[in-house]
Every structure is written in C-alpha cells, then in structure tokens.
CSV table of C-alpha atoms in Angstrom, one decimal:
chain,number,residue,atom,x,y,z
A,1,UNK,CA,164.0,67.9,118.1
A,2,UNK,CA,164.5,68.9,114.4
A,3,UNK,CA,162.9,65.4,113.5
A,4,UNK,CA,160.2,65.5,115.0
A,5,UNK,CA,159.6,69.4,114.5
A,6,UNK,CA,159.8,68.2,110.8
A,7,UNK,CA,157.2,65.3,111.4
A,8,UNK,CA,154.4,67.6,113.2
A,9,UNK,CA,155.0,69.8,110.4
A,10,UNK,CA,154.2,67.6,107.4
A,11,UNK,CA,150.8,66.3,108.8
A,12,UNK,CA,149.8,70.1,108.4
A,13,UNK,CA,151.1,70.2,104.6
A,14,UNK,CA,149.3,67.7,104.0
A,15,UNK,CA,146.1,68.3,105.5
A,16,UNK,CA,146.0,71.9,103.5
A,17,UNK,CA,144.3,70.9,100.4
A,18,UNK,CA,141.6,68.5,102.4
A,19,UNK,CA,140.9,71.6,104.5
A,20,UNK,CA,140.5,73.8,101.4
A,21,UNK,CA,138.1,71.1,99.9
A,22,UNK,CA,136.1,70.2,103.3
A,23,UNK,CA,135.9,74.3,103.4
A,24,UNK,CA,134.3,74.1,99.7
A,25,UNK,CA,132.0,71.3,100.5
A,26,UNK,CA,130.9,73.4,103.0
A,27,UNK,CA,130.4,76.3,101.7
A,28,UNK,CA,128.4,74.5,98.9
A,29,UNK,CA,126.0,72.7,101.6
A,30,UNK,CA,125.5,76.1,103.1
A,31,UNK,CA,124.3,77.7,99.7
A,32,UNK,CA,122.2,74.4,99.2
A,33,UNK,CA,120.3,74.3,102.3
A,34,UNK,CA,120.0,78.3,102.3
A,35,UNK,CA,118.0,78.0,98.5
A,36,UNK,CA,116.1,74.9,99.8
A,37,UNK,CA,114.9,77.0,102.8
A,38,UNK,CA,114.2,80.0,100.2
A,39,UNK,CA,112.2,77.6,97.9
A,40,UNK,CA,109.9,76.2,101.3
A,41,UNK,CA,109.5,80.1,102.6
A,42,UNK,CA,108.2,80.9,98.9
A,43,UNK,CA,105.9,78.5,98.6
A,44,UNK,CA,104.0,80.1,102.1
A,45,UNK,CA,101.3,81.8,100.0
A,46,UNK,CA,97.2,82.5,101.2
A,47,UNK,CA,96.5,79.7,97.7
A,48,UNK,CA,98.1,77.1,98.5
A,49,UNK,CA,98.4,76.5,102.2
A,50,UNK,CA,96.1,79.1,103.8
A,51,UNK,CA,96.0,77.8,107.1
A,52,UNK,CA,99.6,77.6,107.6
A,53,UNK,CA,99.9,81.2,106.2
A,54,UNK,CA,97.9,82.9,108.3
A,55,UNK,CA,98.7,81.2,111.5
A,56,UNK,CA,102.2,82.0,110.8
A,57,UNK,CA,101.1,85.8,109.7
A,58,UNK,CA,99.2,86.4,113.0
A,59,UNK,CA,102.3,85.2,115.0
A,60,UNK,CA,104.6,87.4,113.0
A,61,UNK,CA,102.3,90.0,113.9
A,62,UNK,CA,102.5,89.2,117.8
A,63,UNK,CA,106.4,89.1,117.1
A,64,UNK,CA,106.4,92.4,115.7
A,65,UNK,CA,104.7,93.9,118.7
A,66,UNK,CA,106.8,93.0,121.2
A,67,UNK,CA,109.4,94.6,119.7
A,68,UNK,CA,108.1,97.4,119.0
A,69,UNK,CA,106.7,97.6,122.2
A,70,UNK,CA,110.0,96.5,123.8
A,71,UNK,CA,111.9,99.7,121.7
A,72,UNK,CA,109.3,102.3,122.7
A,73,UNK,CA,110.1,101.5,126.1
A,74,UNK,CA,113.7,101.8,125.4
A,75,UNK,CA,112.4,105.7,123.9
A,76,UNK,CA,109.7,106.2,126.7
A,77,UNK,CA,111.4,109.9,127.1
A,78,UNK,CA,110.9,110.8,123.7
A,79,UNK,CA,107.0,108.6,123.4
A,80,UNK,CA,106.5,110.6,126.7
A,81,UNK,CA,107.2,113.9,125.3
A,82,UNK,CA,105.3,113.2,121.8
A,83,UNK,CA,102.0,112.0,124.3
A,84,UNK,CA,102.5,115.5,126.2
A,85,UNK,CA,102.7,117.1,123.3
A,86,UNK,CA,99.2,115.2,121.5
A,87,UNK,CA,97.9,116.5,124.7
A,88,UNK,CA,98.6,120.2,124.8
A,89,UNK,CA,97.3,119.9,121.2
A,90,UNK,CA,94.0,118.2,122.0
A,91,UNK,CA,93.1,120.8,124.9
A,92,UNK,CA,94.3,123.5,122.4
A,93,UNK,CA,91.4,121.9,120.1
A,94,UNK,CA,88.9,121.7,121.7
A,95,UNK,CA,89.2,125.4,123.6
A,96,UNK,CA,87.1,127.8,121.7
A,97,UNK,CA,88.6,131.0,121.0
A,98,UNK,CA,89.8,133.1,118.1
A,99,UNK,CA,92.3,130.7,118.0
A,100,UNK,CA,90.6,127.7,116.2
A,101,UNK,CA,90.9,129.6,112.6
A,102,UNK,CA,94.3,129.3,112.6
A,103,UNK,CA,93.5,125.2,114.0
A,104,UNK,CA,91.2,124.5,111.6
A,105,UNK,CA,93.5,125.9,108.8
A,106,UNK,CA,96.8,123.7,110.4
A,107,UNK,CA,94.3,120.7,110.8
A,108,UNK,CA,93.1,120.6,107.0
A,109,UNK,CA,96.9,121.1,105.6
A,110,UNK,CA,98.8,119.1,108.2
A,111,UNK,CA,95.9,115.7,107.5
A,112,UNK,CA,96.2,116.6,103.9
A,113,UNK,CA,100.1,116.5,103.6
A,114,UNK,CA,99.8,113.4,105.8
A,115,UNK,CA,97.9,111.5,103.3
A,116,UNK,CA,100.0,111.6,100.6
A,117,UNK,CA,103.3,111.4,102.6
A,118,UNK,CA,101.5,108.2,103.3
A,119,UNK,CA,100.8,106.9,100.1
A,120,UNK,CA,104.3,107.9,99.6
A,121,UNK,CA,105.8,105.6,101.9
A,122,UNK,CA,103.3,102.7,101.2
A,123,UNK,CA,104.8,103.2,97.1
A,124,UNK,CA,108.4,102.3,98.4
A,125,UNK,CA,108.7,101.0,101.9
A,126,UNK,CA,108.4,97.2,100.8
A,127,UNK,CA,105.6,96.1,102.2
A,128,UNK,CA,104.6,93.2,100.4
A,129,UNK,CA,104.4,94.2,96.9
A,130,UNK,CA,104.2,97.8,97.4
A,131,UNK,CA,101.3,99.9,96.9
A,132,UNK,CA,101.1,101.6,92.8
A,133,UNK,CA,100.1,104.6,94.8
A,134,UNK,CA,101.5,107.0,91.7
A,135,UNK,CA,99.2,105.1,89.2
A,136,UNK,CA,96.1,104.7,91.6
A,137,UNK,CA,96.0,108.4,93.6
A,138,UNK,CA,98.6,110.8,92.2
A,139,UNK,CA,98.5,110.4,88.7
A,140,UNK,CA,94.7,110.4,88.5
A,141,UNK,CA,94.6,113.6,90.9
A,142,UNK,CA,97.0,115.3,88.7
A,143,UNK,CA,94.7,114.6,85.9
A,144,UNK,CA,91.4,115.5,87.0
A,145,UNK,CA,93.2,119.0,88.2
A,146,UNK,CA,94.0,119.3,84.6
A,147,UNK,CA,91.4,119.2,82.9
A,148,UNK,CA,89.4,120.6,85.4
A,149,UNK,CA,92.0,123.7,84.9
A,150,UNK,CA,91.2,123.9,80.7
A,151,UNK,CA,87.7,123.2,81.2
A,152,UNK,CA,87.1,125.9,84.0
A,153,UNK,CA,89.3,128.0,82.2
A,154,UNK,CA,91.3,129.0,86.1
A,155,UNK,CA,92.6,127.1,89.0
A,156,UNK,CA,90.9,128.8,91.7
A,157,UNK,CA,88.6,125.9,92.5
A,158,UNK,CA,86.8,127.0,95.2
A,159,UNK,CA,87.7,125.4,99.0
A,160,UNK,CA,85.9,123.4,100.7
A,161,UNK,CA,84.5,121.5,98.2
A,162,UNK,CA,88.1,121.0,96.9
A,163,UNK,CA,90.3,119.3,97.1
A,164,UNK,CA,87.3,116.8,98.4
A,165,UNK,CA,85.8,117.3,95.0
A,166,UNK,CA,86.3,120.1,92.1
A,167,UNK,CA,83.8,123.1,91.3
A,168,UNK,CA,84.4,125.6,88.6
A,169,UNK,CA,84.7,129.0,90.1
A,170,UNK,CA,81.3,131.2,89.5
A,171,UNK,CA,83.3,134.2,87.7
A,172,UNK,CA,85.0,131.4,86.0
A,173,UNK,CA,88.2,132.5,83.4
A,174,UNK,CA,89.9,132.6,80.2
A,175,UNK,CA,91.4,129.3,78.7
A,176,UNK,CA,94.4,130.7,77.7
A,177,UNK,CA,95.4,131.6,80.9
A,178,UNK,CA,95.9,128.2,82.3
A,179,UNK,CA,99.7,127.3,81.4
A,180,UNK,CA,101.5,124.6,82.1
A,181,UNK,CA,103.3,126.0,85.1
A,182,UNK,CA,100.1,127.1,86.8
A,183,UNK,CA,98.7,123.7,86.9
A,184,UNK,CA,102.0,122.5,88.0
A,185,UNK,CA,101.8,124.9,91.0
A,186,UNK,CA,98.4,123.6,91.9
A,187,UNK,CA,99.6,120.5,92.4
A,188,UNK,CA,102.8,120.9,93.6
A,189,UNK,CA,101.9,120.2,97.5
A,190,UNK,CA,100.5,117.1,96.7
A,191,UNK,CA,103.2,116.1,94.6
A,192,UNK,CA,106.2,117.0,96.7
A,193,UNK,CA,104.6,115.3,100.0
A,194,UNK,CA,104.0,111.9,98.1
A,195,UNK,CA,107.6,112.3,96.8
A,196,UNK,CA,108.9,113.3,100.5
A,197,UNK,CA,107.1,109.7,101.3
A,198,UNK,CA,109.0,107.5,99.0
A,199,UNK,CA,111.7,108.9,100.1
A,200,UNK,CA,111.1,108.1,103.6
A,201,UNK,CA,110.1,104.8,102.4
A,202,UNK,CA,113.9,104.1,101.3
A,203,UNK,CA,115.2,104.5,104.8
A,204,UNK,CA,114.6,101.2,106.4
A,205,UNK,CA,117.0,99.1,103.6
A,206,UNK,CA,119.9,101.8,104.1
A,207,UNK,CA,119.1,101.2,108.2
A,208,UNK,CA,119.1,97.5,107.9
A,209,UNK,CA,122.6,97.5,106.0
A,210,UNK,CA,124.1,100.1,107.9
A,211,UNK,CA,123.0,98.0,111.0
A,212,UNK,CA,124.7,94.6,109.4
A,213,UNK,CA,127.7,96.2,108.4
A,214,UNK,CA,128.6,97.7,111.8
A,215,UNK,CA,127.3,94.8,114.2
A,216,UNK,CA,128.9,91.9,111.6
A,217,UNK,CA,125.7,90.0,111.7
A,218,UNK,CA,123.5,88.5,108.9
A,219,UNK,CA,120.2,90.2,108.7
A,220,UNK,CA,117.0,88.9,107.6
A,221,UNK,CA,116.5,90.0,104.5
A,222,UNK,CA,116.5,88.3,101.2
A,223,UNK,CA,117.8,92.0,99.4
A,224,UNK,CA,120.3,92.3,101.6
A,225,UNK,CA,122.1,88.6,100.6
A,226,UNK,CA,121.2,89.0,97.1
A,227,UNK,CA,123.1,92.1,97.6
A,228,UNK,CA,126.0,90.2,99.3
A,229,UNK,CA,126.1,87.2,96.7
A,230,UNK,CA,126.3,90.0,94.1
A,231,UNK,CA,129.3,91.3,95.2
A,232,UNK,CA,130.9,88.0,95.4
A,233,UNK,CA,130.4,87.2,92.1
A,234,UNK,CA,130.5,90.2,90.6
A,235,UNK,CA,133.5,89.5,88.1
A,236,UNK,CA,131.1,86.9,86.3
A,237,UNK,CA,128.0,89.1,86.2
A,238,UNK,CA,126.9,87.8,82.5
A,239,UNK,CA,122.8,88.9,82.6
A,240,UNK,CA,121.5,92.5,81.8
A,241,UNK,CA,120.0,92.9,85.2
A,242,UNK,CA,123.0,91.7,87.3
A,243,UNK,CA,125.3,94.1,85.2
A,244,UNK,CA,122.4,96.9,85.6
A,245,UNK,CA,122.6,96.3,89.7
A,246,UNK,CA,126.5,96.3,89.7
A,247,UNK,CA,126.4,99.7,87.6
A,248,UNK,CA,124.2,101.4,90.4
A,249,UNK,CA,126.1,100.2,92.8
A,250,UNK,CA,129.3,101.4,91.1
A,251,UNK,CA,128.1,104.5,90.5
A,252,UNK,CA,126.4,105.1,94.4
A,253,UNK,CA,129.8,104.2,96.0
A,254,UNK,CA,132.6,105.9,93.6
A,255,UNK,CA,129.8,109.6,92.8
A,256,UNK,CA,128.7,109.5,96.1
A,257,UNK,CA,126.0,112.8,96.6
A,258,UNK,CA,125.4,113.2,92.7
A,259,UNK,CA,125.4,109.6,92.0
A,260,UNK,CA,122.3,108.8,94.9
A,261,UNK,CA,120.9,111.8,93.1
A,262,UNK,CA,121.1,110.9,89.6
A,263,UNK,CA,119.4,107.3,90.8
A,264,UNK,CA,116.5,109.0,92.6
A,265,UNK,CA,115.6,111.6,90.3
A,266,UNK,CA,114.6,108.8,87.3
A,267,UNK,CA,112.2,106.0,87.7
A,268,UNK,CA,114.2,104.3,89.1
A,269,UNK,CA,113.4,100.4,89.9
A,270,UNK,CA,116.5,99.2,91.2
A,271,UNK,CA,116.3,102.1,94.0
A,272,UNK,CA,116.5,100.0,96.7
A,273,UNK,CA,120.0,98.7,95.8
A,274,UNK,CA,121.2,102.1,95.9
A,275,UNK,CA,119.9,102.3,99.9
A,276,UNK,CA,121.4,98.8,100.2
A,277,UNK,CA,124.3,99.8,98.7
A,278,UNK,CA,124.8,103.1,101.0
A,279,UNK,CA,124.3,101.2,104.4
A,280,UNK,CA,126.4,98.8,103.4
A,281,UNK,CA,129.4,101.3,102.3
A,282,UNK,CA,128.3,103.2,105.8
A,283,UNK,CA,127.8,106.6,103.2
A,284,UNK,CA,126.5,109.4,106.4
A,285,UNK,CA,122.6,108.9,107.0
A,286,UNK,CA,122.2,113.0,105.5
A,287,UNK,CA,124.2,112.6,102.3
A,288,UNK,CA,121.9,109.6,101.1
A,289,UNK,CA,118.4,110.9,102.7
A,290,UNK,CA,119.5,114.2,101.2
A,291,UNK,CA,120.0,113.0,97.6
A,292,UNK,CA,117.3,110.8,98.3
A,293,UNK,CA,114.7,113.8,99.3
A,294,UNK,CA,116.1,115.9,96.2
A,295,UNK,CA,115.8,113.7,93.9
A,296,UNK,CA,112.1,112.3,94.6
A,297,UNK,CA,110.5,114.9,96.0
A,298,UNK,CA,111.4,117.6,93.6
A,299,UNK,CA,113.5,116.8,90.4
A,300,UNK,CA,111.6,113.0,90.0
A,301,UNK,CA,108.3,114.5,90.9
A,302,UNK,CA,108.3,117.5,88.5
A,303,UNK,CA,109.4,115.5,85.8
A,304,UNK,CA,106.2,112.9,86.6
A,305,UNK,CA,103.9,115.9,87.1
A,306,UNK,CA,104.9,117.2,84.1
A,307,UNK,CA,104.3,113.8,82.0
A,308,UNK,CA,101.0,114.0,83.5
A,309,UNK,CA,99.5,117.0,82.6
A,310,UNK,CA,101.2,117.1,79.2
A,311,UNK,CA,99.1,114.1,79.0
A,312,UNK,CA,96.3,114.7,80.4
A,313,UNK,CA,96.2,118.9,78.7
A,314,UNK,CA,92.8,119.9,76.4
A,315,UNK,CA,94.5,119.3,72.5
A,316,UNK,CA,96.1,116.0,73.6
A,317,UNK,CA,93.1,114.5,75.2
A,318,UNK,CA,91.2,115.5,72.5
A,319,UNK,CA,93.8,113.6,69.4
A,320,UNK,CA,93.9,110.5,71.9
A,321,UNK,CA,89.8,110.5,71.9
A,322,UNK,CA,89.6,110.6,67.8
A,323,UNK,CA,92.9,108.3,67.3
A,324,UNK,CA,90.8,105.9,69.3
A,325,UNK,CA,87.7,106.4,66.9
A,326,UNK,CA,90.0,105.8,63.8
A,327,UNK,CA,90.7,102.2,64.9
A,328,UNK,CA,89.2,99.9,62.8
A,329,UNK,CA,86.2,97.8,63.2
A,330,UNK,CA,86.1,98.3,66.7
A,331,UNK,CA,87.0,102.3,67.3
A,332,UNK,CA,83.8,103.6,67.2
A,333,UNK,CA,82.3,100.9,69.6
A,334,UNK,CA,85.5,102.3,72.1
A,335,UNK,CA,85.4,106.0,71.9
A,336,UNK,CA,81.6,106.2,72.6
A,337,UNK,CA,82.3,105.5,76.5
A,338,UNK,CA,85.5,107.7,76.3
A,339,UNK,CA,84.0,110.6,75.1
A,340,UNK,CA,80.3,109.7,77.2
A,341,UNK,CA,82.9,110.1,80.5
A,342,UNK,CA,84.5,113.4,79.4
A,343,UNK,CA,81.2,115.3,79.0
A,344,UNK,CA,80.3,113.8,82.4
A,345,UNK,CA,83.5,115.2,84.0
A,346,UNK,CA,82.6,118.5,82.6
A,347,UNK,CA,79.3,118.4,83.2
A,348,UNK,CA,80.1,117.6,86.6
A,349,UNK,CA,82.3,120.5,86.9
A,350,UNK,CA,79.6,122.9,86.4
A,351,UNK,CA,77.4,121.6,89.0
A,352,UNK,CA,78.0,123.6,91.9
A,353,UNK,CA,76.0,122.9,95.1
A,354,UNK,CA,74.3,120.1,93.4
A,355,UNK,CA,75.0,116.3,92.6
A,356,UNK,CA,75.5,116.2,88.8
A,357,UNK,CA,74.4,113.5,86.7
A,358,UNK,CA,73.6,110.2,88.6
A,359,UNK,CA,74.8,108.2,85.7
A,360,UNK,CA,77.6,105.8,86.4
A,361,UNK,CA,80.1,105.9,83.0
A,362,UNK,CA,81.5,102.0,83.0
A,363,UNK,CA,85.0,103.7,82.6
A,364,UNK,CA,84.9,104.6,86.1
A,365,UNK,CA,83.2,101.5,87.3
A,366,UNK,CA,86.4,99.5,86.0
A,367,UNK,CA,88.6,102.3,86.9
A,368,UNK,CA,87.4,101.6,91.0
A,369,UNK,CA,87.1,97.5,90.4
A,370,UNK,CA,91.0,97.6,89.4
A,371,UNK,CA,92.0,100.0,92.3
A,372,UNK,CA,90.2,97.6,94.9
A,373,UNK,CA,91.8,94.6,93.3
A,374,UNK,CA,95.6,96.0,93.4
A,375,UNK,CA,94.9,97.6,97.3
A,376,UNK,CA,93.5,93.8,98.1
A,377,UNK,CA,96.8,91.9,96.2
A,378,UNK,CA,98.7,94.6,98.5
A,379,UNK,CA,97.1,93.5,101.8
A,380,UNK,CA,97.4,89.6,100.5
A,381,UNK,CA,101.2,90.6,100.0
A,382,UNK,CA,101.5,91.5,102.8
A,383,UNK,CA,100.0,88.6,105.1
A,384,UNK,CA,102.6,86.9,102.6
A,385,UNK,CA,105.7,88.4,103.2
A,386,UNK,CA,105.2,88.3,107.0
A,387,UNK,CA,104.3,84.7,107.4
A,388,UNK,CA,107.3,84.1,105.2
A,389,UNK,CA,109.7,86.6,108.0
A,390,UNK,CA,108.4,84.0,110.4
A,391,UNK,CA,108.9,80.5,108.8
A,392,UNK,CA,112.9,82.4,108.3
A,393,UNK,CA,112.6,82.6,111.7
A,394,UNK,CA,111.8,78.9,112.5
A,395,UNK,CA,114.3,77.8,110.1
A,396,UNK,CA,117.4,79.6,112.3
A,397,UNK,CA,116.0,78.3,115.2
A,398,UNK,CA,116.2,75.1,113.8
A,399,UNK,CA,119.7,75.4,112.2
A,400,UNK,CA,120.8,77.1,115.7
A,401,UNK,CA,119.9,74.0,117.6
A,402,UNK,CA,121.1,71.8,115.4
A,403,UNK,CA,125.0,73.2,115.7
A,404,UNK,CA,124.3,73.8,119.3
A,405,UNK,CA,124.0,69.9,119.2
C-alpha cells in the first residue's frame, strides 16, 4: 500500500512544474488575444469603416434600451411616484392664481441650475471624449460677467435680459466698487452647479468597481482592467504616468476622506482613477461622493473662478491687448481685431432695449466655428465608443461559445 501510495504520489511531483508553465502559457494567450481584441475594437472608428460603425452604434443603442427599460421596470414604484409627482406639477402650472410668481421664479432657477449641472456631468461622465464644457460655457460666462462688471461699473445686470444676455443697469455705478469677491458672488450659482455636475459625473466608475468587486465578475470596461493590470504590476511601474496613477491610488486608499479631497479639489486628470480606486477598495458611497462634491463644487471651482476673472479683470485685459501689439512684425496686424471686439462688447453693453452693432468681429466667428467643431468630435466620440461597447460584446460571445465547445 505504501508502494503504490508512493507511485500515485510522484506522478503529481512531477507534473507541478508543467502545470505551472501550461498555467503561464496560458495566462500569456489570455493577455494576447485580450490586446488583439483591444487593437480590432480601436480600429471601429466613423473614418475608416463607417458602415460597420454605425450599424454597430445603432444596435448598442437598442441594447442600451432594453436595459434601461428592463431596470425602470424593476423601480416602477419609484418611476411611478416621480410621474405622479411631474403631474401634480404640471396641473400646478398651468392653474392660474397668485401662485404662478412663485412658479415662474422656481421654473427660471430650477432650468437654470439644470443646465449647468448638465454641462457638468457631460465634462466628466465619459461619454466619448467628454465634453470641454469649462473651456466652451463656463469659462467664457465667467468672463463676459467680468468685464461686463468693470465696464458697467456694478453687477446688478438687470433680469430678464440676463443671464440670456447682459445690460448695464440705467443708474449704472462706480468702478471701484466691483471687487473681486463681488464678481465671484455673481457667478457663484453657476459655478457651484457645473461643479456639483462633474461631480455626479464621477459616480458611474466608483459604481462599476464597487459592483465588480462585490459580484467577482469582469466588467466591461477598459479603465477598470487598466486599473487591475496596474495593480499587478505595480512593483515594476518604471513611466511617469504609471508611477503618477499608483500615487493617487496610494494616497485615495491609505488618506481616505482628505485624500479623495485633495484629488478633487486640483485639476485633476487622473480623477477617474481615484473613483476606480474607491469602488474597488469598497470606500462607503457618502465618504467618496462627499469629498468628491467638496472638492469640485466648492474648493476646485473657486480656485477656477478665481483664475478667471483675475484673467479676465479691466488692467489685465488691457496689458494682454498692448503686449499683443508689441509683437513684432505681426502685433499690430493681431491686436486690431482684439481691441475692434472689446469696444463691441462694451458697446454692446450699453445698448439697452436695442440690438447693438450688427457687425460680426471675426474673433467671435472662430470663437463659435471651434465650439461647433469640439460639440461635433464629442457626438462622433460618442457613436465611437458605443459601437466599440458592442463589438466587446460580440467578442465574449464569441470566446463564451468557444469554451462552451
């Protein structure tokens, strides 16, 4: 009995080392066919195989909602009550009485912190590209509030037409008593809201971790097993960025509150790491979309704001206007248009009631050309990134049936 418990015990010896290697092998197949299937998904873009792009985009779509459609029938209590609410609103509405003041007024500010909570979440929810909403609305809101602010010499821009459009007031005011602060003030709905957005944009990579951390299964998502492949090899982390990724990870999971805080409250592009990183520790939902709200929505977006109107103030504007015409050979040929635009702006100001000058300064012709073209590359993106999510889809179909086989 000994003998033979000794000879069914060397076959096993022996095999150890081929299992180890066979396990290697496979484990470098695995990574091989999971690049090559990365490399075909890339390479679904609208210029070069259109066709295939959208088809696949459209069935994405169709995908997408069914299952949406499928989880709002899971929540039908809660879509029932939201639809019963929309409906005591409506009748509320429409009902005259002395009532609709106070409706109006909720209307204007409830559809005006909605926008920008929108172009919040467009800036960071990872659609495609994301949407520069900072650079394209914010900002240039920011800085037409500005020097609307020194030029009128107050901030009380009369409402409506603003924020639709700004008006000097008719008493009008003193230019030194616009400060910093009182710009910052004027702007500080608008600002907060679209911070409040990106932050709300973070959620759905901390959801998506959490989710594949609990359940044990492998998501689809390319951040999420870059994130994975990090931490495996992240003793031989030799680039700059790899060694910037580990350190906010490092600091998200060992600070905890402060150190989801620190991350948000900076430009931050490795943010979405740090919600990655927090789903995937399983850090409480309030602790990260707490630090998260703080940090964007008020320390980040004073610290933007701030940049801006610095910027954007009277005596600054002014130096960057004559710096431009002390450029040689061509300075003068520049700061013509620069300084044509200003005088419109405050000519425009003044023009209460009416429609201001009709000329078209070619400043803000390029300004709109460049905004169409970035919204457009965000929509293209988008068809992108979606017909990609379905060919990922094909391809573990495929591999499915192939080790069902």
């Amino acid at each position: 009995m000994a003998a033979n418990g000794a000879s069914c015990e060397q076959p096993q010896k022996r095999a150890g080392p081929k299992d180890k290697q066979n396990g290697k092998s496979t484990d470098l197949l695995l990574r091989e066919r999971r690049q090559k299937d990365k490399e075909d998904r890339l390479s679904l873009v609208l210029w070069r195989r259109p066709v295939v792009t959208l088809h696949y985009f459209l069935l994405e779509t169709l995908v997408k909602l069914k299952e949406w459609t499928f989880e709002l029938w899971h929540r039908r209590g809660t879509v029932f009550v939201f639809l019963l609410l929309c409906f005591l609103f409506s009748i509320t509405y429409s009902t005259d009485g002395s009532h609709q003041t106070y409706v109006q007024y909720l209307e204007k500010k409830v559809l005006w912190c909605a926008y920008w909570v929108g172009l919040g979440i467009l800036s960071s929810v990872g659609l495609g590209t994301g949407l520069h909403t900072f650079l394209l609305y914010l900002g240039p809101h920011i800085a037409s509030v500005t020097l609307a602010a020194y030029e009128c010499g107050s901030i009380d821009f009369p409402e409506p037409p603003y924020p639709d459009q700004i008006i000097c007031p008719q008493d009008g005011g003193l230019e030194d008593s616009i400060s910093i602060f009182s710009i910052m003030s004027k702007v500080r709905l608008e600002a907060c809201m679209w911070g409040a957005g990106t932050a709300i944009g973070e959620l759905p990579p901390y959801f998506m971790a959490r989710a594949a951390r609990q359940s044990g299964t492998d998501p689809d998502d390319e951040d999420y097993e870059e994130f994975e492949e990090m931490l495996e090899q992240a003793q031989g982390a030799q680039d700059f960025v790899t060694r910037a990724k580990l350190g906010v990870q490092h600091m998200v999971q060992k600070v905890g509150f402060f150190g989801i805080l620190a991350c948000a409250s900076i430009p931050n592009p490795l943010f979405d790491l740090a919600g990655i990183t927090c789903g995937h520790f399983l850090v409480p939902f309030w602790t990260f979309f707490g630090a998260t709200l703080i940090g964007k929505a008020i320390i980040k977006m004073h610290i933007q704001k701030l940049f801006v109107i610095i910027t954007f103030s009277k005596h600054i504007v002014e130096q960057m206007v004559s710096l431009i015409g002390s450029v040689p050979t061509i300075g003068p040929s520049l700061q013509k248009p620069f300084s044509q635009y200003l005088e419109a702006q405050k000519t425009k100001l003044h023009h209460a009631g009416k429609n201001g000058p009709a000329d078209e300064n070619w400043l803000s012709w390029v300004f709109e050309k460049v905004v169409l073209v970035m919204v457009c590359y965000f929509v293209i993106s988008i068809i992108n990134s979606m017909a990609q999510s379905y060919a990922k889809r094909l391809q573990q179909l495929r591999h499915s049936e192939e080790k069902s086989k």
